[in-house]
Tab-separated table of C-alpha atoms in Angstrom:
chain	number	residue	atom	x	y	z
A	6	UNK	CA	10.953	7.065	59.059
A	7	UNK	CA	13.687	5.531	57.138
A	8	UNK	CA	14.043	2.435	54.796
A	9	UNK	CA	17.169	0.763	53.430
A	10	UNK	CA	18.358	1.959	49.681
A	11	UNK	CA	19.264	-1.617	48.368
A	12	UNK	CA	22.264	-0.941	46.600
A	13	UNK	CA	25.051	-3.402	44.752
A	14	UNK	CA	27.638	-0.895	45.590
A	15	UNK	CA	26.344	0.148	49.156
A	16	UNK	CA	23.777	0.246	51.323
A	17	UNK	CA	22.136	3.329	52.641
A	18	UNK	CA	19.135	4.674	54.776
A	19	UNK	CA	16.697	6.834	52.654
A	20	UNK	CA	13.895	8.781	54.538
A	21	UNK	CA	10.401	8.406	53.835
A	22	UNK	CA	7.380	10.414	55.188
A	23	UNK	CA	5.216	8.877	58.153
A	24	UNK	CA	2.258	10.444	56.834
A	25	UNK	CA	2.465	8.477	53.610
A	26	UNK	CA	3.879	5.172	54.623
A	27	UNK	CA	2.624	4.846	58.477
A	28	UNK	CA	-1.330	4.566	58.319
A	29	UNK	CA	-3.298	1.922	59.285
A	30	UNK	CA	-5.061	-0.551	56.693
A	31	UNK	CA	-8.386	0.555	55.682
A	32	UNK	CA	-9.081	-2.938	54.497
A	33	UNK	CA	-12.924	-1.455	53.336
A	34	UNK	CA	-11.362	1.598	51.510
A	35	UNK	CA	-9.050	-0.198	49.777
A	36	UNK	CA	-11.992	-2.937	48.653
A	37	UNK	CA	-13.699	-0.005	47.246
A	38	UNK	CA	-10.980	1.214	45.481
A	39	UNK	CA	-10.201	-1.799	43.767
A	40	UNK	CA	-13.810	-2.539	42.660
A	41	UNK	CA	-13.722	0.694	41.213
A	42	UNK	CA	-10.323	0.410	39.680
A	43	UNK	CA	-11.827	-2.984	38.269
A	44	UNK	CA	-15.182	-2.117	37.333
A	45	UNK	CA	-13.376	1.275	35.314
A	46	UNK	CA	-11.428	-1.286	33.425
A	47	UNK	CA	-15.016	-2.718	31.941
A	48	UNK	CA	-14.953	-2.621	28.476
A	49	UNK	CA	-18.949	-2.694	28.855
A	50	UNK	CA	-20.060	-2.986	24.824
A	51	UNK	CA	-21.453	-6.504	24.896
A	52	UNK	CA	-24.248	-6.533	22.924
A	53	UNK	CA	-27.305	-8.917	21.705
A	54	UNK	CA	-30.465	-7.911	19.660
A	55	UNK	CA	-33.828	-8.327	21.133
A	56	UNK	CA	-36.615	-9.731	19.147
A	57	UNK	CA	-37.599	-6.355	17.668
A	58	UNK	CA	-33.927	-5.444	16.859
A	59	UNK	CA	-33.162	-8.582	14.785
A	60	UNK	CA	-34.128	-8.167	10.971
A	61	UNK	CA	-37.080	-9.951	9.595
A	62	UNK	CA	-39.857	-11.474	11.085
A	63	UNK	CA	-42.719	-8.846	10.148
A	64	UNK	CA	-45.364	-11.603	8.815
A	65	UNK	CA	-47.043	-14.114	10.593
A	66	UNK	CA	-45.568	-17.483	9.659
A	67	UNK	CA	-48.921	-19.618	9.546
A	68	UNK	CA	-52.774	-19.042	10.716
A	69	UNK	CA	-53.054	-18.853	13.931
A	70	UNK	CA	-56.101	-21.827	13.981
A	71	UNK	CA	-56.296	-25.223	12.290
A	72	UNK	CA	-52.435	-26.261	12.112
A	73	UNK	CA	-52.245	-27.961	14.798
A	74	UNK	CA	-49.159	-26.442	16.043
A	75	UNK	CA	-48.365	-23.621	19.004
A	76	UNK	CA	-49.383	-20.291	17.748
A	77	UNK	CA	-46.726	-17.842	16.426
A	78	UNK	CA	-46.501	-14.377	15.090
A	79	UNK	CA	-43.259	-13.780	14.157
A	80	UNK	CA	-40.161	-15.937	13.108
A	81	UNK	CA	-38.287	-13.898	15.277
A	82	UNK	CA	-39.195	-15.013	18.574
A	83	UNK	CA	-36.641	-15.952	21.401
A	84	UNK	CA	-38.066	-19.168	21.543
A	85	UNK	CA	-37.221	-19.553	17.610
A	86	UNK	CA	-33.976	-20.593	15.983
A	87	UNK	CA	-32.427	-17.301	14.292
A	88	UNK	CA	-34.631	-15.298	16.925
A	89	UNK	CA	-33.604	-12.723	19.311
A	90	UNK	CA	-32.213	-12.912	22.933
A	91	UNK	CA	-34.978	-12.524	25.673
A	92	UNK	CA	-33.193	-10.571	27.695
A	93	UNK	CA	-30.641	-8.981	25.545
A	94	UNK	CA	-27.056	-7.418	26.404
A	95	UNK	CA	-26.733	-3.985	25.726
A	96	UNK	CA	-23.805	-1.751	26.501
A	97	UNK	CA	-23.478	-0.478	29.455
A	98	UNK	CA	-21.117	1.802	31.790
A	99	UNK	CA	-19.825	-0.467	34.445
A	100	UNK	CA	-17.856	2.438	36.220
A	101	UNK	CA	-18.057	3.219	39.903
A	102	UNK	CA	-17.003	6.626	41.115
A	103	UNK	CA	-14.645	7.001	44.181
A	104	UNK	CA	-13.151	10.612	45.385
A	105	UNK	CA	-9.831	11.912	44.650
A	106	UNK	CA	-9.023	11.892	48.520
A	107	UNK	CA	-10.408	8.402	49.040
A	108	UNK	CA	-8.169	7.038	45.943
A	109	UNK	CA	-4.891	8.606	47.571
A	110	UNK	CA	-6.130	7.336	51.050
A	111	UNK	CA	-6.392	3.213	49.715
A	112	UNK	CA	-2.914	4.081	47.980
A	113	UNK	CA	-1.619	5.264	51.504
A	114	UNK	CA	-3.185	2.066	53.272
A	115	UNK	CA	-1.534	-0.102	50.958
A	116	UNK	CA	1.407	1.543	50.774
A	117	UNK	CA	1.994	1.436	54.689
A	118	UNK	CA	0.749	-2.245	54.259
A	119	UNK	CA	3.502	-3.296	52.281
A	120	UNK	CA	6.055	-1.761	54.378
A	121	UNK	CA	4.770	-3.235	57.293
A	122	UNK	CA	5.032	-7.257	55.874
A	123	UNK	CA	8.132	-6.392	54.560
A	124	UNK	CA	7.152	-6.075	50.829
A	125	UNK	CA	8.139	-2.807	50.295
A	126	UNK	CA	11.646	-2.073	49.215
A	127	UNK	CA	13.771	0.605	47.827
A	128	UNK	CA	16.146	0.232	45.140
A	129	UNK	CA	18.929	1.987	43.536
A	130	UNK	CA	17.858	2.685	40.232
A	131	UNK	CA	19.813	0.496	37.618
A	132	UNK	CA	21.705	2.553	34.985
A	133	UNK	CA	21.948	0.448	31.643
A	134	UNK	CA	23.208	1.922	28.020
A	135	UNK	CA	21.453	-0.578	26.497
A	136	UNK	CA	18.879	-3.188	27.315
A	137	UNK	CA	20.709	-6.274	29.214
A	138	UNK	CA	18.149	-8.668	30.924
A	139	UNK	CA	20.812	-10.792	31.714
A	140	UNK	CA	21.922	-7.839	34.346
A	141	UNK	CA	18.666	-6.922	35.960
A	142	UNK	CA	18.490	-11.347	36.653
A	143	UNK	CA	21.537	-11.032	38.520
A	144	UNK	CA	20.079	-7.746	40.594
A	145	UNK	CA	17.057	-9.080	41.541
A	146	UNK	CA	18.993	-12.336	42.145
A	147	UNK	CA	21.267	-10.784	44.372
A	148	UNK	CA	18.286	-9.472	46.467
A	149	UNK	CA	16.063	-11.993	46.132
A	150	UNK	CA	13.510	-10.118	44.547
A	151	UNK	CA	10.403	-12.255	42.836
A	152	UNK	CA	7.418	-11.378	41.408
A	153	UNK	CA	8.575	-7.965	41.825
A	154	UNK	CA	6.736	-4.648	40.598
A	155	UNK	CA	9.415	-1.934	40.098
A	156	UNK	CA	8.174	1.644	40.181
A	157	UNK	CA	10.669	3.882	38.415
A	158	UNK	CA	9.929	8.155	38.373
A	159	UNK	CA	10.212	8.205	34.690
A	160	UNK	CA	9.995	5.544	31.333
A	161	UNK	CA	13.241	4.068	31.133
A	162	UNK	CA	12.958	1.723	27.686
A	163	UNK	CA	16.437	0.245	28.258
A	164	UNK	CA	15.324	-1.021	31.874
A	165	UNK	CA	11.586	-1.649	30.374
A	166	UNK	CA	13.217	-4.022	27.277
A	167	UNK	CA	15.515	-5.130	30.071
A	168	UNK	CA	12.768	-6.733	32.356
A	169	UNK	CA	10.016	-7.187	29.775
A	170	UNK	CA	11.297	-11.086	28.816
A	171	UNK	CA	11.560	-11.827	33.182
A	172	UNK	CA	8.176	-13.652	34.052
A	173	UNK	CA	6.535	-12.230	36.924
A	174	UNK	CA	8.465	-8.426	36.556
A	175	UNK	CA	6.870	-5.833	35.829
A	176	UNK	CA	7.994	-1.770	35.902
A	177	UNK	CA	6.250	0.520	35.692
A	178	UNK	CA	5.946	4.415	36.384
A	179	UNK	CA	4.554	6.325	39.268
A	180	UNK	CA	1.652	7.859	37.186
A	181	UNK	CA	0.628	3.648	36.414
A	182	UNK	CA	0.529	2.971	40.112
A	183	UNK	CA	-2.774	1.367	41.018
A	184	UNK	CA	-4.278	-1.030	43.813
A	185	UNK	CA	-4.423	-4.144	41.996
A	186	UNK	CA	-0.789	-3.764	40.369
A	187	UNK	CA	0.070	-2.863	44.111
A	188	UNK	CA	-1.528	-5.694	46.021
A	189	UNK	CA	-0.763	-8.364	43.130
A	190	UNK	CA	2.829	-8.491	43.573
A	191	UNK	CA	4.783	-10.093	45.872
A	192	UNK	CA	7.429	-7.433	46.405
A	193	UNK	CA	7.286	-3.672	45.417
A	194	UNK	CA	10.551	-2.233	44.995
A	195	UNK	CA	10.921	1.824	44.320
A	196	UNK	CA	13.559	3.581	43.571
A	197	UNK	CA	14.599	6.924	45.315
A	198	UNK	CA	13.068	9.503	43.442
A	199	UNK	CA	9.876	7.397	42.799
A	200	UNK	CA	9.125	7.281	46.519
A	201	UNK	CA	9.652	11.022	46.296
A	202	UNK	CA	6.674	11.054	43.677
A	203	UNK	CA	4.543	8.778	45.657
A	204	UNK	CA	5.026	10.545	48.673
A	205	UNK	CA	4.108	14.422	47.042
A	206	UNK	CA	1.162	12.484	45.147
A	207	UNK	CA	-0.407	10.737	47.529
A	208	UNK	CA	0.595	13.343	50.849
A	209	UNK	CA	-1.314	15.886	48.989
């Protein structure tokens, strides 16, 4: 299939494979991708002390008869001030596994997604000697491109610094493609040899 090249000098047709931009959306693959994309991003090291973990509290703090008060053996007790948690925190892996080939398969469904609602667009990529923000405004300006994600084949710092002040722009490279970054933005616009990346990556 082919997609227009947006271009500020001129437009152009660039072809894109079928198999990687044509499926159908998997709207349960791609919900287990991105629980496992989120639950992987976890930090997971909260952490509380029980009762026998927190220091002290090794002698009885009264008689157990004649006080008049609730019995007690230890100072430590959740129900205590300064005592441990009842049911304490303790790290934990929050990761879910998914497949290789189910991964690639939620990137195709949201890929062809995209295209479909018209949120998937391909760019020339801009050429800067230096960073210039004030440029890249007046590209994505001129093609009315907001709350963009731009996927780019390689790092490019002069186009990173360029966009990294723009609120709601992000670029980023092939290799930091995921389904949140994917389904978060509003537009998605790749450049030429990026969607040649995506397509040997995910047509594997």
């Amino acid at each position: 299939m082919k997609i227009e090249l947006l271009s500020s000098t001129k437009n152009q047709d660039i072809n894109i494979s079928d198999s990687a931009f044509g499926k159908d959306f998997n709207e349960s693959l791609v919900h287990q991708a991105v629980v496992s994309f989120m639950a992987g991003a976890r930090q997971g090291t909260s952490k509380q002390k029980t009762r026998s973990e927190v220091r002290g509290g090794g002698k009885k703090p009264f008689r157990q008869k004649g006080t008049g008060r609730a019995r007690a053996g230890t100072i430590r007790s959740p129900l205590w001030r300064g005592g441990g948690v009842t049911f304490a925190a303790t790290p934990r892996d929050y990761s879910k596994k998914i497949n290789k080939k189910m991964y690639r398969a939620a990137i195709r469904s949201i890929f062809s997604e995209l295209l479909r609602q018209g949120r998937l667009v391909a760019i020339e990529k801009p050429v800067l000697d230096k960073p210039k923000t004030k440029e890249i405004v007046s590209l994505l300006n001129e093609f009315s491109l907001s709350k963009v994600l731009i996927i780019i084949d390689e790092l490019d710092m002069n186009l990173y610094l360029s966009t990294r002040n723009i609120p709601n722009v992000d670029v980023i490279t092939v290799r930091e493609i995921n389904p949140v970054n994917l389904l978060k933005a509003n537009k998605v616009a790749v450049t030429a040899d990026a969607f040649k990346q995506i397509e040997e990556w995910i047509d594997a």
